[in-house]
């Protein structure tokens, strides 16, 4: 599986967009980019995933560069409840039983 | 739907004791997995299963056993607990297919003294 690199921490002002970067320069053609978050030691929660096209759902947007070597998770209007550790995971599509987590990015949303 | 249910939520064991962490899901998912999370670290995969009767090892399987006799249940057994197994344990389930996600339980916090 491709390795991912994320900044250890980021701050964001409440109401502003939070942009969380992820580098995955060794990603293979059949590997998807998944994002999960973990709020205060609860079980991780799925956010979004994509292969090569940009994706948007009710929680967030995922922007994947054309060469697929990096991606950005966008929370359009961050709230205090979005404070969490965000994990970027690269995985063969459908292999949701074998997720390999790194240390993620701690996003702190400030009032 | 209850989703993924883990029991117990908290447990203290003495070194050498055995116990089983329970995990049940009511979503008819083929895939189930166990992870552990140590302080300040991401989750690490212990064991996983792609269906009833089929299990395989993850990144850190030593000291743990699993079995999958039904689709719904995936218990994790510690045969002889050690202090190094003090951790938070998460169970997850998911279905096959490309556009699927993993659903996680709320975790079991285990302390081995």
PDB file of C-alpha atoms in Angstrom:
ATOM      1  CA  UNK A   1       0.000   0.000   0.000  1.00  0.00           C
ATOM      2  CA  UNK A   2       1.130   3.506  -0.742  1.00  0.00           C
ATOM      3  CA  UNK A   3       2.459   5.484   2.199  1.00  0.00           C
ATOM      4  CA  UNK A   4       0.792   8.770   3.130  1.00  0.00           C
ATOM      5  CA  UNK A   5       2.280  11.883   4.716  1.00  0.00           C
ATOM      6  CA  UNK A   6       0.183  14.371   6.672  1.00  0.00           C
ATOM      7  CA  UNK A   7       1.105  17.355   8.859  1.00  0.00           C
ATOM      8  CA  UNK A   8       0.823  16.418  12.542  1.00  0.00           C
ATOM      9  CA  UNK A   9      -1.427  19.344  13.434  1.00  0.00           C
ATOM     10  CA  UNK A  10      -3.350  22.311  12.003  1.00  0.00           C
ATOM     11  CA  UNK A  11      -5.493  25.114  13.353  1.00  0.00           C
ATOM     12  CA  UNK A  12      -8.591  26.594  11.769  1.00  0.00           C
ATOM     13  CA  UNK A  13     -10.939  29.387  12.800  1.00  0.00           C
ATOM     14  CA  UNK A  14     -14.558  28.434  13.362  1.00  0.00           C
ATOM     15  CA  UNK A  15     -16.664  29.142  10.276  1.00  0.00           C
ATOM     16  CA  UNK A  16     -13.696  29.136   7.932  1.00  0.00           C
ATOM     17  CA  UNK A  17     -12.745  26.386   5.515  1.00  0.00           C
ATOM     18  CA  UNK A  18     -10.311  23.771   6.783  1.00  0.00           C
ATOM     19  CA  UNK A  19      -7.950  22.404   4.137  1.00  0.00           C
ATOM     20  CA  UNK A  20      -6.129  19.245   5.179  1.00  0.00           C
ATOM     21  CA  UNK A  21      -3.331  18.076   2.848  1.00  0.00           C
ATOM     22  CA  UNK A  22      -2.095  14.557   2.228  1.00  0.00           C
ATOM     23  CA  UNK A  23       0.839  13.377   0.137  1.00  0.00           C
ATOM     24  CA  UNK A  24       0.740   9.910  -1.434  1.00  0.00           C
ATOM     25  CA  UNK A  25       3.410  10.053  -4.125  1.00  0.00           C
ATOM     26  CA  UNK A  26       3.657   6.254  -4.561  1.00  0.00           C
ATOM     27  CA  UNK A  27      -0.056   5.657  -5.107  1.00  0.00           C
ATOM     28  CA  UNK A  28      -0.941   2.952  -7.627  1.00  0.00           C
ATOM     29  CA  UNK A  29      -3.570   3.157 -10.325  1.00  0.00           C
ATOM     30  CA  UNK A  30      -6.064   0.944  -8.485  1.00  0.00           C
ATOM     31  CA  UNK A  31      -5.679   2.598  -5.090  1.00  0.00           C
ATOM     32  CA  UNK A  32      -8.285   4.926  -3.667  1.00  0.00           C
ATOM     33  CA  UNK A  33      -7.808   7.796  -1.247  1.00  0.00           C
ATOM     34  CA  UNK A  34      -9.971   7.462   1.876  1.00  0.00           C
ATOM     35  CA  UNK A  35     -10.452   9.967   4.679  1.00  0.00           C
ATOM     36  CA  UNK A  36     -11.588   9.074   8.189  1.00  0.00           C
ATOM     37  CA  UNK A  37     -11.667  11.130  11.350  1.00  0.00           C
ATOM     38  CA  UNK A  38     -11.539  10.266  15.028  1.00  0.00           C
ATOM     39  CA  UNK A  39     -13.154  12.563  17.557  1.00  0.00           C
ATOM     40  CA  UNK A  40     -11.714  12.322  21.058  1.00  0.00           C
ATOM     41  CA  UNK A  41     -10.838   8.599  21.066  1.00  0.00           C
ATOM     42  CA  UNK A  42     -14.209   7.513  19.668  1.00  0.00           C
ATOM     43  CA  UNK A  43     -14.291   4.995  16.847  1.00  0.00           C
ATOM     44  CA  UNK A  44     -13.105   6.434  13.526  1.00  0.00           C
ATOM     45  CA  UNK A  45     -15.773   7.838  11.228  1.00  0.00           C
ATOM     46  CA  UNK A  46     -15.731   7.644   7.446  1.00  0.00           C
ATOM     47  CA  UNK A  47     -15.747  10.997   5.657  1.00  0.00           C
ATOM     48  CA  UNK A  48     -15.167  10.554   1.942  1.00  0.00           C
ATOM     49  CA  UNK A  49     -13.128   8.686  -0.655  1.00  0.00           C
ATOM     50  CA  UNK A  50     -12.119   9.037  -4.292  1.00  0.00           C
ATOM     51  CA  UNK A  51     -10.049   7.531  -7.090  1.00  0.00           C
ATOM     52  CA  UNK A  52      -9.122  10.394  -9.413  1.00  0.00           C
ATOM     53  CA  UNK A  53     -12.090  12.720  -9.694  1.00  0.00           C
ATOM     54  CA  UNK A  54     -12.932  15.339  -7.124  1.00  0.00           C
ATOM     55  CA  UNK A  55     -15.680  14.223  -4.786  1.00  0.00           C
ATOM     56  CA  UNK A  56     -18.160  16.048  -2.566  1.00  0.00           C
ATOM     57  CA  UNK A  57     -20.665  14.861  -0.005  1.00  0.00           C
ATOM     58  CA  UNK A  58     -22.580  16.416   2.865  1.00  0.00           C
ATOM     59  CA  UNK A  59     -19.531  16.383   5.107  1.00  0.00           C
ATOM     60  CA  UNK A  60     -16.622  17.443   2.928  1.00  0.00           C
ATOM     61  CA  UNK A  61     -14.949  17.771  -0.460  1.00  0.00           C
ATOM     62  CA  UNK A  62     -11.965  15.792  -1.683  1.00  0.00           C
ATOM     63  CA  UNK A  63      -9.630  17.321  -4.231  1.00  0.00           C
ATOM     64  CA  UNK A  64      -7.145  14.924  -5.871  1.00  0.00           C
ATOM     65  CA  UNK A  65      -4.367  16.326  -8.051  1.00  0.00           C
ATOM     66  CA  UNK A  66      -4.210  15.246 -11.671  1.00  0.00           C
ATOM     67  CA  UNK A  67      -1.102  13.130 -11.069  1.00  0.00           C
ATOM     68  CA  UNK A  68      -2.822  11.658  -7.957  1.00  0.00           C
ATOM     69  CA  UNK A  69       0.275  12.182  -5.840  1.00  0.00           C
ATOM     70  CA  UNK A  70      -1.524  14.370  -3.341  1.00  0.00           C
ATOM     71  CA  UNK A  71      -4.989  15.298  -2.168  1.00  0.00           C
ATOM     72  CA  UNK A  72      -6.772  17.830   0.036  1.00  0.00           C
ATOM     73  CA  UNK A  73      -9.752  17.292   2.285  1.00  0.00           C
ATOM     74  CA  UNK A  74     -11.875  20.422   2.581  1.00  0.00           C
ATOM     75  CA  UNK A  75     -14.335  21.064   5.399  1.00  0.00           C
ATOM     76  CA  UNK A  76     -16.139  24.100   3.997  1.00  0.00           C
ATOM     77  CA  UNK A  77     -17.338  25.690   7.248  1.00  0.00           C
ATOM     78  CA  UNK A  78     -15.482  24.210  10.187  1.00  0.00           C
ATOM     79  CA  UNK A  79     -17.226  24.041  13.559  1.00  0.00           C
ATOM     80  CA  UNK A  80     -15.886  23.242  17.002  1.00  0.00           C
ATOM     81  CA  UNK A  81     -17.303  19.722  16.589  1.00  0.00           C
ATOM     82  CA  UNK A  82     -14.912  19.161  13.678  1.00  0.00           C
ATOM     83  CA  UNK A  83     -11.956  19.160  16.080  1.00  0.00           C
ATOM     84  CA  UNK A  84     -10.545  15.664  15.561  1.00  0.00           C
ATOM     85  CA  UNK A  85      -7.669  13.620  14.171  1.00  0.00           C
ATOM     86  CA  UNK A  86      -8.051  13.215  10.412  1.00  0.00           C
ATOM     87  CA  UNK A  87      -6.557  10.181   8.692  1.00  0.00           C
ATOM     88  CA  UNK A  88      -5.718   9.953   5.003  1.00  0.00           C
ATOM     89  CA  UNK A  89      -5.515   6.319   3.874  1.00  0.00           C
ATOM     90  CA  UNK A  90      -4.576   4.931   0.484  1.00  0.00           C
ATOM     91  CA  UNK A  91      -6.003   1.514  -0.217  1.00  0.00           C
ATOM     92  CA  UNK A  92      -7.039  -0.789  -2.978  1.00  0.00           C
ATOM     93  CA  UNK A  93     -10.695  -0.127  -3.634  1.00  0.00           C
ATOM     94  CA  UNK A  94     -13.083  -2.207  -1.552  1.00  0.00           C
ATOM     95  CA  UNK A  95     -10.481  -3.405   0.952  1.00  0.00           C
ATOM     96  CA  UNK A  96     -12.227  -1.734   3.832  1.00  0.00           C
ATOM     97  CA  UNK A  97     -11.269  -4.626   6.078  1.00  0.00           C
ATOM     98  CA  UNK A  98      -7.561  -3.800   5.984  1.00  0.00           C
ATOM     99  CA  UNK A  99      -7.169  -0.096   6.559  1.00  0.00           C
ATOM    100  CA  UNK A 100      -3.631   1.010   7.415  1.00  0.00           C
ATOM    101  CA  UNK A 101      -3.709   4.132   9.595  1.00  0.00           C
ATOM    102  CA  UNK A 102      -0.852   6.585   9.996  1.00  0.00           C
ATOM    103  CA  UNK A 103      -0.730   9.159  12.786  1.00  0.00           C
ATOM    104  CA  UNK A 104      -3.054  11.612  11.005  1.00  0.00           C
ATOM    105  CA  UNK A 105      -3.537  15.371  11.403  1.00  0.00           C
ATOM    106  CA  UNK A 106      -4.964  16.840  14.572  1.00  0.00           C
ATOM    107  CA  UNK A 107      -7.276  19.637  13.440  1.00  0.00           C
ATOM    108  CA  UNK A 108      -8.052  22.136  16.178  1.00  0.00           C
ATOM    109  CA  UNK A 109     -10.955  24.445  15.347  1.00  0.00           C
ATOM    110  CA  UNK A 110     -10.644  27.660  17.318  1.00  0.00           C
ATOM    111  CA  UNK A 111     -13.621  29.799  18.399  1.00  0.00           C
TER     112      UNK A 111
ATOM    113  CA  UNK B   1     -29.703  -0.182  13.543  1.00  0.00           C
ATOM    114  CA  UNK B   2     -27.227  -0.725  16.328  1.00  0.00           C
ATOM    115  CA  UNK B   3     -24.288  -0.802  13.896  1.00  0.00           C
ATOM    116  CA  UNK B   4     -21.100  -2.229  15.417  1.00  0.00           C
ATOM    117  CA  UNK B   5     -21.389  -3.097  19.106  1.00  0.00           C
ATOM    118  CA  UNK B   6     -18.376  -3.813  21.287  1.00  0.00           C
ATOM    119  CA  UNK B   7     -18.456  -5.210  24.803  1.00  0.00           C
ATOM    120  CA  UNK B   8     -17.215  -4.528  27.375  1.00  0.00           C
ATOM    121  CA  UNK B   9     -16.407  -0.797  27.173  1.00  0.00           C
ATOM    122  CA  UNK B  10     -13.796  -1.024  29.930  1.00  0.00           C
ATOM    123  CA  UNK B  11     -11.831  -3.955  31.355  1.00  0.00           C
ATOM    124  CA  UNK B  12      -8.958  -4.424  33.784  1.00  0.00           C
ATOM    125  CA  UNK B  13      -7.048  -7.702  33.655  1.00  0.00           C
ATOM    126  CA  UNK B  14      -4.196  -9.132  35.616  1.00  0.00           C
ATOM    127  CA  UNK B  15      -1.140 -10.348  33.751  1.00  0.00           C
ATOM    128  CA  UNK B  16      -1.702 -13.896  32.561  1.00  0.00           C
ATOM    129  CA  UNK B  17      -5.481 -13.774  32.603  1.00  0.00           C
ATOM    130  CA  UNK B  18      -7.484 -14.528  29.502  1.00  0.00           C
ATOM    131  CA  UNK B  19     -10.524 -12.795  28.130  1.00  0.00           C
ATOM    132  CA  UNK B  20     -12.610 -12.294  25.010  1.00  0.00           C
ATOM    133  CA  UNK B  21     -13.555  -8.940  23.556  1.00  0.00           C
ATOM    134  CA  UNK B  22     -16.899  -9.165  21.825  1.00  0.00           C
ATOM    135  CA  UNK B  23     -17.859  -7.511  18.551  1.00  0.00           C
ATOM    136  CA  UNK B  24     -21.210  -7.810  16.805  1.00  0.00           C
ATOM    137  CA  UNK B  25     -22.635  -6.081  13.746  1.00  0.00           C
ATOM    138  CA  UNK B  26     -26.184  -6.096  12.439  1.00  0.00           C
ATOM    139  CA  UNK B  27     -25.517  -4.809   8.918  1.00  0.00           C
ATOM    140  CA  UNK B  28     -24.826  -8.210   7.312  1.00  0.00           C
ATOM    141  CA  UNK B  29     -21.287  -7.107   6.436  1.00  0.00           C
ATOM    142  CA  UNK B  30     -18.855  -9.653   5.038  1.00  0.00           C
ATOM    143  CA  UNK B  31     -15.759  -7.866   6.301  1.00  0.00           C
ATOM    144  CA  UNK B  32     -14.823  -7.473   9.972  1.00  0.00           C
ATOM    145  CA  UNK B  33     -11.576  -6.321  11.560  1.00  0.00           C
ATOM    146  CA  UNK B  34      -9.898  -5.679  14.881  1.00  0.00           C
ATOM    147  CA  UNK B  35      -7.548  -2.766  15.549  1.00  0.00           C
ATOM    148  CA  UNK B  36      -5.638  -1.531  18.569  1.00  0.00           C
ATOM    149  CA  UNK B  37      -4.737   2.058  19.317  1.00  0.00           C
ATOM    150  CA  UNK B  38      -1.965   3.037  21.693  1.00  0.00           C
ATOM    151  CA  UNK B  39      -1.627   6.590  23.076  1.00  0.00           C
ATOM    152  CA  UNK B  40      -0.667   9.150  20.438  1.00  0.00           C
ATOM    153  CA  UNK B  41      -0.702   6.626  17.632  1.00  0.00           C
ATOM    154  CA  UNK B  42      -2.972   5.626  14.805  1.00  0.00           C
ATOM    155  CA  UNK B  43      -4.892   2.370  14.720  1.00  0.00           C
ATOM    156  CA  UNK B  44      -3.001  -0.844  13.947  1.00  0.00           C
ATOM    157  CA  UNK B  45      -4.658  -3.854  12.351  1.00  0.00           C
ATOM    158  CA  UNK B  46      -4.622  -7.033  14.465  1.00  0.00           C
ATOM    159  CA  UNK B  47      -6.769  -9.555  12.576  1.00  0.00           C
ATOM    160  CA  UNK B  48      -9.409  -9.387   9.904  1.00  0.00           C
ATOM    161  CA  UNK B  49     -12.027 -11.570   8.241  1.00  0.00           C
ATOM    162  CA  UNK B  50     -13.606 -11.559   4.790  1.00  0.00           C
ATOM    163  CA  UNK B  51     -16.475 -13.843   5.760  1.00  0.00           C
ATOM    164  CA  UNK B  52     -17.644 -16.571   8.111  1.00  0.00           C
ATOM    165  CA  UNK B  53     -14.937 -19.176   8.581  1.00  0.00           C
ATOM    166  CA  UNK B  54     -12.180 -17.039   7.048  1.00  0.00           C
ATOM    167  CA  UNK B  55      -9.683 -15.019   9.078  1.00  0.00           C
ATOM    168  CA  UNK B  56      -6.213 -13.625   8.482  1.00  0.00           C
ATOM    169  CA  UNK B  57      -3.477 -11.769  10.329  1.00  0.00           C
ATOM    170  CA  UNK B  58      -2.900  -8.044  10.216  1.00  0.00           C
ATOM    171  CA  UNK B  59       0.092  -5.947  11.299  1.00  0.00           C
ATOM    172  CA  UNK B  60       0.222  -6.945  14.995  1.00  0.00           C
ATOM    173  CA  UNK B  61      -1.406 -10.387  15.469  1.00  0.00           C
ATOM    174  CA  UNK B  62       0.854 -11.850  18.177  1.00  0.00           C
ATOM    175  CA  UNK B  63      -0.938 -12.612  21.432  1.00  0.00           C
ATOM    176  CA  UNK B  64      -4.405 -12.536  19.879  1.00  0.00           C
ATOM    177  CA  UNK B  65      -6.715 -15.156  18.401  1.00  0.00           C
ATOM    178  CA  UNK B  66      -9.890 -14.701  16.393  1.00  0.00           C
ATOM    179  CA  UNK B  67     -12.602 -16.852  14.860  1.00  0.00           C
ATOM    180  CA  UNK B  68     -15.594 -16.048  12.689  1.00  0.00           C
ATOM    181  CA  UNK B  69     -18.320 -18.658  13.075  1.00  0.00           C
ATOM    182  CA  UNK B  70     -21.149 -16.324  12.065  1.00  0.00           C
ATOM    183  CA  UNK B  71     -21.449 -13.274   9.849  1.00  0.00           C
ATOM    184  CA  UNK B  72     -22.523 -11.133  12.813  1.00  0.00           C
ATOM    185  CA  UNK B  73     -19.832 -11.890  15.393  1.00  0.00           C
ATOM    186  CA  UNK B  74     -16.046 -11.555  15.442  1.00  0.00           C
ATOM    187  CA  UNK B  75     -14.616 -12.083  18.946  1.00  0.00           C
ATOM    188  CA  UNK B  76     -11.013 -11.270  19.825  1.00  0.00           C
ATOM    189  CA  UNK B  77      -9.325 -13.528  22.383  1.00  0.00           C
ATOM    190  CA  UNK B  78      -6.384 -12.690  24.591  1.00  0.00           C
ATOM    191  CA  UNK B  79      -5.066 -16.043  25.822  1.00  0.00           C
ATOM    192  CA  UNK B  80      -2.541 -14.724  28.381  1.00  0.00           C
ATOM    193  CA  UNK B  81      -2.756 -10.971  28.851  1.00  0.00           C
ATOM    194  CA  UNK B  82       0.432  -8.922  29.074  1.00  0.00           C
ATOM    195  CA  UNK B  83       0.933  -5.249  30.072  1.00  0.00           C
ATOM    196  CA  UNK B  84       1.965  -4.545  26.456  1.00  0.00           C
ATOM    197  CA  UNK B  85      -1.612  -5.320  25.448  1.00  0.00           C
ATOM    198  CA  UNK B  86      -2.924  -2.345  27.393  1.00  0.00           C
ATOM    199  CA  UNK B  87      -4.648  -0.379  24.657  1.00  0.00           C
ATOM    200  CA  UNK B  88      -7.963   0.705  23.187  1.00  0.00           C
ATOM    201  CA  UNK B  89      -9.415  -1.917  20.867  1.00  0.00           C
ATOM    202  CA  UNK B  90     -11.710  -1.101  17.961  1.00  0.00           C
ATOM    203  CA  UNK B  91     -13.793  -3.456  15.886  1.00  0.00           C
ATOM    204  CA  UNK B  92     -14.909  -2.516  12.387  1.00  0.00           C
ATOM    205  CA  UNK B  93     -17.145  -3.961   9.710  1.00  0.00           C
ATOM    206  CA  UNK B  94     -17.776  -3.243   6.054  1.00  0.00           C
ATOM    207  CA  UNK B  95     -19.237  -4.728   2.931  1.00  0.00           C
ATOM    208  CA  UNK B  96     -17.545  -5.714  -0.288  1.00  0.00           C
ATOM    209  CA  UNK B  97     -17.398  -3.336  -3.181  1.00  0.00           C
ATOM    210  CA  UNK B  98     -15.408  -0.338  -4.239  1.00  0.00           C
ATOM    211  CA  UNK B  99     -17.723   2.360  -2.946  1.00  0.00           C
ATOM    212  CA  UNK B 100     -17.998   1.113   0.606  1.00  0.00           C
ATOM    213  CA  UNK B 101     -16.851   2.363   3.979  1.00  0.00           C
ATOM    214  CA  UNK B 102     -15.791   0.791   7.247  1.00  0.00           C
ATOM    215  CA  UNK B 103     -18.001   1.243  10.305  1.00  0.00           C
ATOM    216  CA  UNK B 104     -16.290   1.273  13.690  1.00  0.00           C
ATOM    217  CA  UNK B 105     -17.472   0.403  17.159  1.00  0.00           C
ATOM    218  CA  UNK B 106     -16.922   2.724  20.109  1.00  0.00           C
ATOM    219  CA  UNK B 107     -13.975   0.786  21.443  1.00  0.00           C
ATOM    220  CA  UNK B 108     -12.954  -1.302  24.457  1.00  0.00           C
ATOM    221  CA  UNK B 109     -10.418   0.245  26.806  1.00  0.00           C
ATOM    222  CA  UNK B 110      -8.274  -2.565  28.218  1.00  0.00           C
ATOM    223  CA  UNK B 111      -5.753  -2.211  31.027  1.00  0.00           C
ATOM    224  CA  UNK B 112      -3.456  -5.106  31.949  1.00  0.00           C
ATOM    225  CA  UNK B 113      -1.779  -4.762  35.331  1.00  0.00           C
TER     226      UNK B 113
END
